[in-house]
XYZ file of C-alpha atoms in Angstrom:
631
model
C 75.006 103.962 90.033
C 72.600 106.717 88.920
C 69.358 106.880 90.926
C 65.987 106.902 89.077
C 64.950 110.333 90.443
C 68.415 111.863 90.451
C 68.969 114.544 87.770
C 71.664 114.063 85.162
C 74.400 116.666 85.439
C 75.437 118.472 82.270
C 78.331 120.900 81.826
C 78.555 123.502 79.051
C 82.046 124.904 78.367
C 81.754 127.962 76.141
C 83.216 131.467 76.424
C 80.062 132.901 74.872
C 77.501 133.452 77.625
C 74.554 133.601 75.226
C 75.438 130.216 73.708
C 75.854 128.698 77.187
C 72.420 129.927 78.155
C 70.872 128.671 74.907
C 72.304 125.168 75.465
C 71.305 125.217 79.134
C 67.700 126.107 78.288
C 67.497 123.406 75.636
C 68.894 120.713 77.957
C 66.557 121.664 80.802
C 63.677 121.543 78.322
C 64.601 117.912 77.642
C 63.324 117.148 81.139
C 59.725 116.397 82.148
C 58.407 119.961 82.352
C 55.312 120.884 84.452
C 53.329 118.095 86.124
C 50.392 117.134 83.839
C 46.890 116.831 85.282
C 46.062 113.295 84.117
C 47.280 110.285 86.165
C 48.682 108.316 83.200
C 50.546 111.364 81.992
C 51.877 111.958 85.513
C 53.281 108.414 85.592
C 55.133 109.011 82.329
C 56.190 112.398 83.627
C 57.891 110.786 86.644
C 59.940 108.421 84.463
C 61.359 111.120 82.194
C 64.982 112.167 82.835
C 65.781 115.380 84.691
C 68.770 117.590 84.035
C 70.924 119.946 86.062
C 73.126 122.212 83.934
C 76.281 124.142 84.889
C 78.378 126.447 82.770
C 82.091 127.232 82.470
C 83.783 129.919 80.405
C 86.877 127.857 79.572
C 88.426 124.401 79.887
C 90.310 125.265 83.077
C 87.082 126.133 84.883
C 85.410 123.089 83.339
C 88.145 120.785 84.635
C 87.730 122.279 88.108
C 83.978 121.660 88.054
C 84.421 118.068 86.837
C 86.933 117.402 89.623
C 84.608 118.859 92.276
C 81.686 116.834 90.908
C 83.671 113.600 91.202
C 84.802 114.405 94.743
C 81.207 115.169 95.693
C 79.971 111.867 94.289
C 77.763 113.568 91.682
C 79.683 113.302 88.401
C 78.698 114.923 85.154
C 77.153 112.752 82.458
C 77.571 115.069 79.442
C 79.949 117.911 78.594
C 79.331 120.267 75.663
C 82.620 121.883 74.596
C 83.095 124.835 72.262
C 86.113 123.750 70.178
C 86.845 127.264 68.993
C 87.479 128.380 72.534
C 89.914 125.562 73.359
C 93.590 126.197 74.063
C 94.541 123.930 71.127
C 93.479 124.543 67.561
C 91.244 121.483 67.469
C 89.842 121.040 71.005
C 91.650 117.763 71.648
C 93.416 119.189 74.700
C 90.047 119.772 76.355
C 88.956 116.206 75.645
C 92.177 114.733 77.024
C 92.057 116.812 80.233
C 88.418 115.968 80.867
C 88.813 112.241 80.198
C 91.921 112.162 82.366
C 89.631 113.070 85.263
C 86.523 111.114 84.268
C 86.821 108.546 81.478
C 83.043 107.993 81.377
C 82.124 111.522 80.303
C 80.035 111.776 77.134
C 81.621 114.728 75.293
C 80.078 116.759 72.470
C 82.722 118.916 70.744
C 81.347 121.715 68.548
C 83.503 123.604 66.048
C 81.984 125.592 63.188
C 85.279 126.521 61.579
C 85.638 125.580 57.953
C 88.573 123.269 58.519
C 86.688 121.407 61.326
C 88.407 119.345 64.043
C 87.318 115.842 63.091
C 90.473 114.406 61.544
C 92.868 116.141 63.944
C 90.908 115.198 67.054
C 90.497 111.583 65.974
C 94.195 111.341 65.219
C 95.103 112.650 68.664
C 92.575 111.114 71.048
C 91.460 108.157 68.923
C 88.003 107.054 67.876
C 85.609 106.678 70.802
C 81.906 106.106 71.310
C 82.091 108.694 74.122
C 82.924 111.542 71.731
C 80.593 113.260 69.275
C 82.084 115.819 66.850
C 79.668 118.407 65.398
C 80.126 121.604 63.383
C 77.385 123.167 65.523
C 74.614 122.135 67.884
C 71.771 123.127 65.611
C 68.341 123.936 67.025
C 66.842 123.307 70.455
C 65.261 120.011 69.383
C 68.660 118.590 68.451
C 70.121 119.599 71.821
C 67.201 118.001 73.679
C 67.612 114.774 71.737
C 71.347 114.711 72.418
C 70.766 115.252 76.141
C 68.270 112.406 76.397
C 70.232 109.900 74.302
C 73.673 110.604 75.771
C 72.423 110.655 79.374
C 70.739 107.280 78.856
C 73.924 105.910 77.277
C 76.023 107.252 80.174
C 73.666 105.624 82.695
C 73.717 102.245 80.930
C 77.509 102.333 80.716
C 77.882 103.042 84.440
C 75.352 100.353 85.333
C 77.211 97.805 83.196
C 80.548 98.758 84.741
C 79.136 98.419 88.254
C 77.718 95.007 87.380
C 81.024 93.863 85.888
C 82.920 95.082 88.961
C 80.569 93.148 91.228
C 80.828 90.054 89.037
C 84.619 90.262 88.995
C 84.699 90.598 92.787
C 82.439 87.549 93.139
C 84.575 85.514 90.754
C 87.756 86.560 92.589
C 86.215 85.502 95.900
C 85.187 82.120 94.494
C 88.594 81.722 92.895
C 90.230 82.283 96.258
C 87.939 79.614 97.711
C 89.043 77.255 94.959
C 92.709 78.010 95.579
C 92.300 77.456 99.313
C 90.464 74.186 98.726
C 93.186 73.100 96.299
C 96.104 73.774 98.641
C 94.746 72.995 102.116
C 93.190 69.988 103.765
C 89.537 70.753 104.451
C 89.370 68.725 107.681
C 92.466 69.911 109.555
C 93.197 73.184 107.784
C 96.817 72.143 107.243
C 98.504 72.565 103.857
C 98.185 69.574 101.543
C 100.508 67.743 99.161
C 100.375 70.509 96.570
C 102.000 73.052 98.883
C 104.392 70.430 100.240
C 105.702 69.734 96.747
C 106.261 73.458 96.222
C 108.235 73.798 99.445
C 110.252 70.658 98.735
C 111.076 71.879 95.236
C 112.496 75.075 96.742
C 114.468 73.024 99.282
C 115.941 70.862 96.532
C 116.997 73.936 94.570
C 118.923 75.194 97.607
C 120.306 71.754 98.438
C 121.856 71.441 94.980
C 124.265 74.234 95.953
C 125.125 73.009 99.460
C 126.682 69.602 100.276
C 125.437 69.738 103.885
C 121.825 68.799 104.755
C 119.617 71.877 104.380
C 116.280 70.295 105.267
C 114.696 67.204 106.777
C 111.334 65.567 106.126
C 109.454 63.658 108.826
C 106.719 61.254 107.699
C 104.162 60.401 110.424
C 101.513 57.693 110.453
C 98.992 57.138 113.267
C 99.435 53.514 114.367
C 95.961 52.790 115.711
C 93.836 55.111 113.649
C 91.918 52.459 111.691
C 90.872 50.544 114.809
C 89.871 53.790 116.549
C 87.887 54.896 113.503
C 86.147 51.514 113.174
C 85.321 51.116 116.864
C 84.356 54.688 117.823
C 83.047 55.974 114.504
C 84.099 58.410 111.826
C 83.211 61.487 113.882
C 85.675 60.507 116.600
C 88.177 59.569 113.908
C 87.884 63.012 112.340
C 88.229 64.705 115.718
C 91.340 62.648 116.379
C 92.893 63.767 113.098
C 92.105 67.398 113.928
C 93.659 66.994 117.393
C 96.765 65.317 115.943
C 97.143 68.143 113.418
C 96.807 70.727 116.194
C 99.427 69.057 118.399
C 101.701 68.555 115.434
C 101.535 72.179 114.362
C 101.867 73.809 117.772
C 104.422 71.267 119.007
C 106.588 71.866 115.942
C 106.420 75.640 116.282
C 107.176 75.503 120.015
C 110.134 73.134 119.587
C 111.736 75.101 116.757
C 111.305 78.387 118.606
C 112.895 76.931 121.727
C 115.603 74.705 120.258
C 116.483 75.939 116.754
C 114.960 79.381 116.080
C 116.604 79.548 112.642
C 114.536 76.623 111.323
C 111.339 77.078 109.339
C 108.703 74.450 110.171
C 106.036 73.371 107.670
C 103.303 70.881 108.653
C 101.146 69.087 106.098
C 98.455 66.410 105.967
C 99.064 64.059 103.058
C 96.008 61.821 103.284
C 94.116 59.708 105.801
C 96.230 59.485 108.956
C 99.494 60.461 107.233
C 101.198 63.745 108.068
C 104.585 65.243 107.275
C 106.717 67.916 108.911
C 109.334 69.721 106.837
C 112.252 71.361 108.651
C 113.990 73.953 106.480
C 117.427 75.311 107.322
C 120.757 73.952 108.507
C 119.821 70.719 110.286
C 121.788 68.015 112.049
C 120.588 64.442 112.425
C 120.727 64.408 116.234
C 118.505 67.492 116.491
C 116.014 66.047 114.001
C 115.866 62.759 115.937
C 115.294 64.674 119.179
C 112.522 66.661 117.524
C 110.860 63.493 116.192
C 111.016 61.892 119.638
C 109.388 64.985 121.172
C 106.582 64.828 118.613
C 105.989 61.138 119.290
C 105.715 61.843 123.020
C 103.278 64.714 122.431
C 101.107 62.625 120.126
C 101.068 59.682 122.565
C 99.341 61.706 125.314
C 95.642 60.744 125.758
C 92.963 62.537 123.722
C 89.516 63.303 125.156
C 87.100 63.019 122.234
C 83.290 62.943 122.547
C 83.551 61.607 126.083
C 86.120 58.946 125.150
C 89.720 58.865 126.305
C 91.610 57.828 123.200
C 95.190 56.614 123.125
C 97.097 56.921 119.869
C 100.715 56.712 118.838
C 102.688 57.521 115.715
C 105.452 55.949 113.679
C 107.913 58.437 112.199
C 110.332 58.079 109.315
C 112.996 60.660 108.533
C 114.652 61.595 105.244
C 117.559 64.037 105.470
C 117.748 66.496 102.587
C 120.771 66.036 100.346
C 121.818 67.196 96.911
C 121.272 63.659 95.558
C 117.514 64.227 95.546
C 116.117 65.554 92.279
C 112.352 65.495 92.788
C 110.043 66.201 95.763
C 108.410 62.795 95.429
C 111.793 61.117 95.960
C 112.119 62.727 99.388
C 108.568 61.760 100.372
C 109.158 58.224 99.075
C 112.251 57.740 101.235
C 110.652 59.243 104.347
C 107.642 56.987 103.740
C 109.920 53.952 103.404
C 111.614 54.877 106.692
C 108.212 55.244 108.378
C 107.198 51.756 107.253
C 110.504 50.470 108.563
C 109.729 52.086 111.935
C 106.245 50.579 111.931
C 107.674 47.175 111.016
C 110.201 47.280 113.833
C 107.464 48.032 116.362
C 109.655 50.457 118.305
C 108.870 53.899 119.669
C 111.937 55.396 118.024
C 111.963 57.314 114.747
C 113.826 55.677 111.873
C 116.126 57.475 109.441
C 116.101 56.368 105.816
C 119.108 54.457 104.527
C 119.809 52.673 101.281
C 118.774 49.274 102.595
C 115.176 50.499 102.400
C 114.909 50.344 98.659
C 112.098 47.921 98.002
C 110.384 50.632 96.019
C 113.418 51.036 93.800
C 113.667 47.289 93.292
C 109.996 47.105 92.367
C 110.456 49.950 89.924
C 113.312 48.198 88.147
C 111.211 45.062 87.804
C 108.266 47.081 86.514
C 110.473 48.761 83.921
C 111.416 45.388 82.477
C 107.811 44.218 82.518
C 106.565 47.431 80.936
C 109.013 47.116 78.063
C 107.684 43.624 77.363
C 104.059 44.762 77.776
C 104.481 47.565 75.229
C 106.285 45.311 72.782
C 103.615 42.596 73.093
C 100.651 44.994 73.140
C 99.570 43.751 76.568
C 98.212 47.173 77.545
C 94.474 47.754 77.272
C 91.997 50.579 77.554
C 88.707 50.910 79.355
C 86.066 53.512 78.617
C 83.995 55.413 81.158
C 80.666 56.726 79.807
C 79.925 60.457 79.889
C 76.288 61.561 79.828
C 74.329 64.744 79.299
C 73.071 65.743 82.743
C 70.090 67.483 81.155
C 68.777 64.525 79.145
C 70.619 61.576 80.685
C 71.704 60.464 77.208
C 75.127 59.055 76.375
C 77.358 61.687 74.716
C 80.877 60.291 75.001
C 83.535 58.210 76.714
C 86.757 58.889 78.561
C 89.514 56.473 77.551
C 91.550 55.092 80.465
C 94.848 53.297 79.972
C 95.050 49.979 81.839
C 98.015 47.762 82.611
C 97.102 44.709 84.626
C 100.366 43.145 85.709
C 100.095 39.337 85.987
C 101.787 39.365 89.413
C 101.465 42.886 90.807
C 97.934 43.601 89.645
C 96.868 46.960 88.275
C 99.646 49.515 87.720
C 98.493 53.145 87.662
C 98.652 55.110 84.383
C 100.800 57.765 86.086
C 103.408 55.167 87.040
C 103.177 53.496 83.626
C 103.796 56.763 81.753
C 106.634 57.805 84.065
C 108.309 54.442 83.495
C 107.702 54.714 79.755
C 109.446 58.094 79.695
C 112.488 56.688 81.495
C 112.648 53.781 79.046
C 112.175 55.934 75.948
C 108.821 54.280 75.221
C 106.580 57.265 75.915
C 105.982 58.110 72.247
C 105.192 54.537 71.264
C 102.847 53.962 74.201
C 101.066 57.322 73.799
C 100.656 56.956 70.040
C 99.191 53.472 70.490
C 96.735 54.508 73.237
C 95.503 57.597 71.332
C 95.178 55.713 68.034
C 93.374 52.842 69.765
C 90.855 55.197 71.400
C 90.101 57.056 68.156
C 89.898 53.812 66.210
C 87.203 52.647 68.642
C 85.395 55.967 68.218
C 85.471 55.606 64.423
C 83.990 52.106 64.670
C 81.285 53.137 67.128
C 80.379 56.227 65.082
C 79.585 53.995 62.104
C 77.148 51.808 64.064
C 73.616 51.969 62.602
C 72.164 52.388 66.107
C 74.077 54.990 68.074
C 73.619 58.324 69.867
C 73.321 61.343 67.562
C 76.517 62.775 69.050
C 79.499 60.916 70.501
C 82.958 62.147 71.496
C 86.114 60.564 72.912
C 87.910 62.238 75.818
C 91.616 61.439 76.222
C 93.827 62.363 79.175
C 97.140 64.033 78.388
C 99.523 63.724 81.335
C 102.216 66.140 82.416
C 104.814 63.689 81.121
C 103.184 63.488 77.685
C 102.758 67.254 77.469
C 106.402 67.773 78.337
C 108.079 65.297 75.969
C 105.640 64.764 73.082
C 104.398 66.818 70.159
C 100.847 66.099 71.265
C 99.268 67.937 68.331
C 101.237 65.841 65.830
C 100.439 62.547 67.578
C 96.728 63.351 67.864
C 96.605 64.739 64.327
C 98.201 61.576 62.977
C 95.640 59.419 64.773
C 92.776 61.554 63.424
C 94.084 61.257 59.868
C 94.566 57.499 60.220
C 91.125 56.796 61.695
C 89.073 59.421 59.858
C 87.197 60.609 62.957
C 85.717 64.107 63.146
C 88.308 66.285 64.988
C 85.465 68.014 66.845
C 84.621 64.635 68.414
C 88.081 64.492 70.028
C 88.520 66.063 73.472
C 91.885 66.246 75.222
C 91.960 66.649 79.002
C 94.943 68.582 80.367
C 95.343 69.636 84.004
C 95.825 73.261 85.063
C 99.229 72.421 86.512
C 100.362 70.768 83.291
C 99.395 73.826 81.231
C 101.128 76.257 83.576
C 104.331 74.182 83.837
C 105.429 75.688 80.515
C 102.855 78.283 79.368
C 104.713 79.146 76.158
C 104.962 75.522 75.008
C 101.381 74.866 76.127
C 100.072 77.858 74.168
C 101.848 76.730 71.003
C 100.610 73.159 71.335
C 97.035 74.146 72.172
C 96.995 76.525 69.205
C 98.047 73.659 66.920
C 95.279 71.483 68.347
C 92.651 74.209 67.879
C 93.707 74.664 64.260
C 93.087 70.948 63.752
C 89.601 71.300 65.269
C 90.405 69.351 68.457
C 88.794 70.547 71.690
C 90.762 70.924 74.934
C 89.287 70.743 78.452
C 90.985 71.689 81.727
C 91.062 68.534 83.863
C 90.717 68.617 87.677
C 89.733 72.302 87.570
C 90.102 73.930 90.992
C 93.174 71.990 92.150
C 95.818 74.023 90.331
C 96.994 77.607 90.147
C 95.912 78.941 86.811
C 94.420 82.436 86.861
C 91.021 83.138 85.330
C 92.683 85.059 82.513
C 94.524 81.939 81.329
C 91.204 80.228 80.545
C 90.701 82.674 77.679
C 94.409 83.108 76.954
C 94.755 79.468 75.928
C 91.440 79.249 74.059
C 90.130 76.330 76.125
C 86.789 74.695 75.350
C 85.669 73.263 78.665
C 86.335 72.493 82.317
C 86.165 69.276 84.337
C 85.228 69.908 87.953
C 87.537 67.933 90.231
C 85.979 64.973 92.036
C 86.907 66.501 95.427
C 84.258 69.206 94.854
C 81.709 66.757 93.454
C 82.115 64.506 96.514
C 80.949 67.282 98.850
C 78.548 69.233 96.649
C 75.426 67.514 98.033
C 76.134 68.180 101.723
C 78.334 71.296 101.825
C 76.676 74.575 100.874
C 80.023 76.302 100.420
C 81.194 73.657 97.953
C 77.874 73.841 96.111
C 78.392 77.604 95.842
C 81.886 77.054 94.456
C 80.617 74.590 91.848
C 77.833 77.028 90.925
C 80.453 79.759 90.464
C 82.488 77.457 88.221
C 79.383 76.602 86.159
C 78.597 80.303 85.741
C 82.201 81.076 84.849
C 82.366 78.289 82.258
C 79.092 79.224 80.591
C 79.971 82.940 80.528
C 83.217 82.026 78.754
C 81.373 79.798 76.275
C 82.793 76.604 77.754
C 81.218 73.249 78.544
C 81.409 71.800 82.040
C 81.920 68.138 82.967
C 81.609 66.858 86.544
C 83.657 63.747 87.305
C 83.382 61.348 90.217
C 79.559 61.301 90.550
C 78.894 58.489 93.023
C 75.448 59.179 94.525
C 71.963 60.134 93.383
C 72.169 63.283 95.521
C 75.326 64.417 93.739
C 73.719 63.749 90.348
C 70.575 65.710 91.224
C 72.544 68.601 92.709
C 74.800 68.907 89.654
C 71.772 68.820 87.363
C 70.223 71.631 89.389
C 73.418 73.689 89.205
C 73.340 73.550 85.407
C 76.354 71.327 84.810
C 76.436 70.083 81.193
C 77.944 66.584 81.371
C 78.832 64.081 84.064
C 80.589 60.788 84.708
C 81.222 58.559 87.697
C 80.504 55.194 89.268
C 76.851 56.105 89.918
C 76.371 56.540 86.178
C 78.633 53.730 84.965
C 82.033 52.288 85.791
C 84.798 52.116 83.184
C 84.128 49.197 80.857
C 86.008 47.287 78.183
C 85.538 48.112 74.510
C 82.954 45.344 73.966
C 80.861 46.638 76.849
C 81.096 50.182 75.509
C 79.926 49.016 72.086
C 76.932 47.273 73.660
C 76.107 50.417 75.637
C 76.184 52.475 72.439
C 73.723 50.123 70.771
C 71.434 50.486 73.795
C 72.098 54.172 74.413
C 68.408 55.002 74.774
C 68.059 52.466 77.615
C 70.961 54.115 79.452
C 69.236 57.495 79.170
C 66.003 56.131 80.612
C 67.906 54.440 83.432
C 69.732 57.650 84.342
C 66.552 59.725 84.305
C 64.821 57.132 86.489
C 67.676 57.092 89.028
C 67.911 60.890 89.115
C 64.197 61.297 89.791
């Protein structure tokens, strides 16, 4: 960056010594001149630019001087070039050689020949705001004006570039924080489920080509964790989890290095007191059982935590990797089933999954039958979670949430419902109904005489829906049928879903944009999309994942990450929604960070359509309530 008292360096390339001297004198005269006697004039004198001028007789010498200036850290700002003295007929070779060294040079090319260089130079080097083509320099006043204007332009350009470089570095650092938070457990530092699924997917790809087991998954659950956590407190519970993770990691590495050096070992914390260990490579069941037994013995040794001697044990289930597995979740499911079998047997031995442990499969078959009936009979319902403006506290929209309350099994998650619907060929029917129902509600609410001035409906689009549906056609059909304003429709799509098939996603998102529908990235910060993809796909907003919101009020690093996301979104012209707001502190912090919208249990829980309609009619009361609670 150019210092305030540092002179601007100017280079004059001209074979005519008299012309070089004339330009040099004019440029130097553009500086402050002698120090004036009056104080006010002296202050202005100090702020005027200063110039240091060098001369070169030809382009070769000029290139050498530019190179030396760059190496010395004092680059030239302006270069005056005599086009008639250039090696080419139009002076473009000089421009190209100079810009090849320093692309920020402000170049003035002078050529007083009748056939002037303008068209030829522009055709060769292209139009640029760093190049000024003149037939001649004119008088001294013109040269002084050029020196002042071009030096100021050069300085502003360098300052802007430095700022952009610093901003990009800051964004990259925050992005790396987001990636780390998305792929690793914050308490233990172990990889999380996201990385596990990646590793398992690679294992399954290899297993499809090899009939022998090429990996094994161990699912561990701490048997007494809840009682330890309840009796000794959460701090001891957290320390226990950290100690278990440490023993698990180092014990796994030590065993594989001693017993089977060819195995790769991958440890992961799934959630709570559940951990998994993935063994990659040629594995035999006896060796895996021996390894599991060793881990159980290591984990059963006493822990000294906050002055307490804590005894804990683990139940371990094993799933051997075979070609019959198609999805990572299938492997985890079977290892989990084996772990529950081990826990149920009450033994200290690990249990290997077999096909008698298929309660999950049986439940799934029953759910498939029930789902088919529920779709046919329209037994599904939707709830609506309010979304407010964090600046005013006023209601601005709702997120529609698909609900299936099974008469015997209770609530079935939307993810499971949609996966089942895909298997049964009902995904289009169920999705079309849920989207049409949500927009029909929005149309009704938007016609209420008493309502907020602005109201939108946010609809989740799952990975399954994005993969098998023409989402733009389904949403467009619902908009046409209900007559809602397309700009009042927001679709939420996760980063991972978009990047599963970027080409298909780009085509579908383009169709949605052409219809006027807005698209937000859901759970931002938990996937792998690069910053460039935010602009590549023309997205309209981001939803900060609840994992960041949960810690924003008591973790400075997470608050910094959220602030970086807010800045990023606003710089890209996007809106930002924070989900999972559950405390007053979180609400106040997010308001202070400049987040646009928010939702969560502290604001309002998801409610049925009748409750949402009542809230709309009393939207002003909700705003006052939110402002009062945030104060």
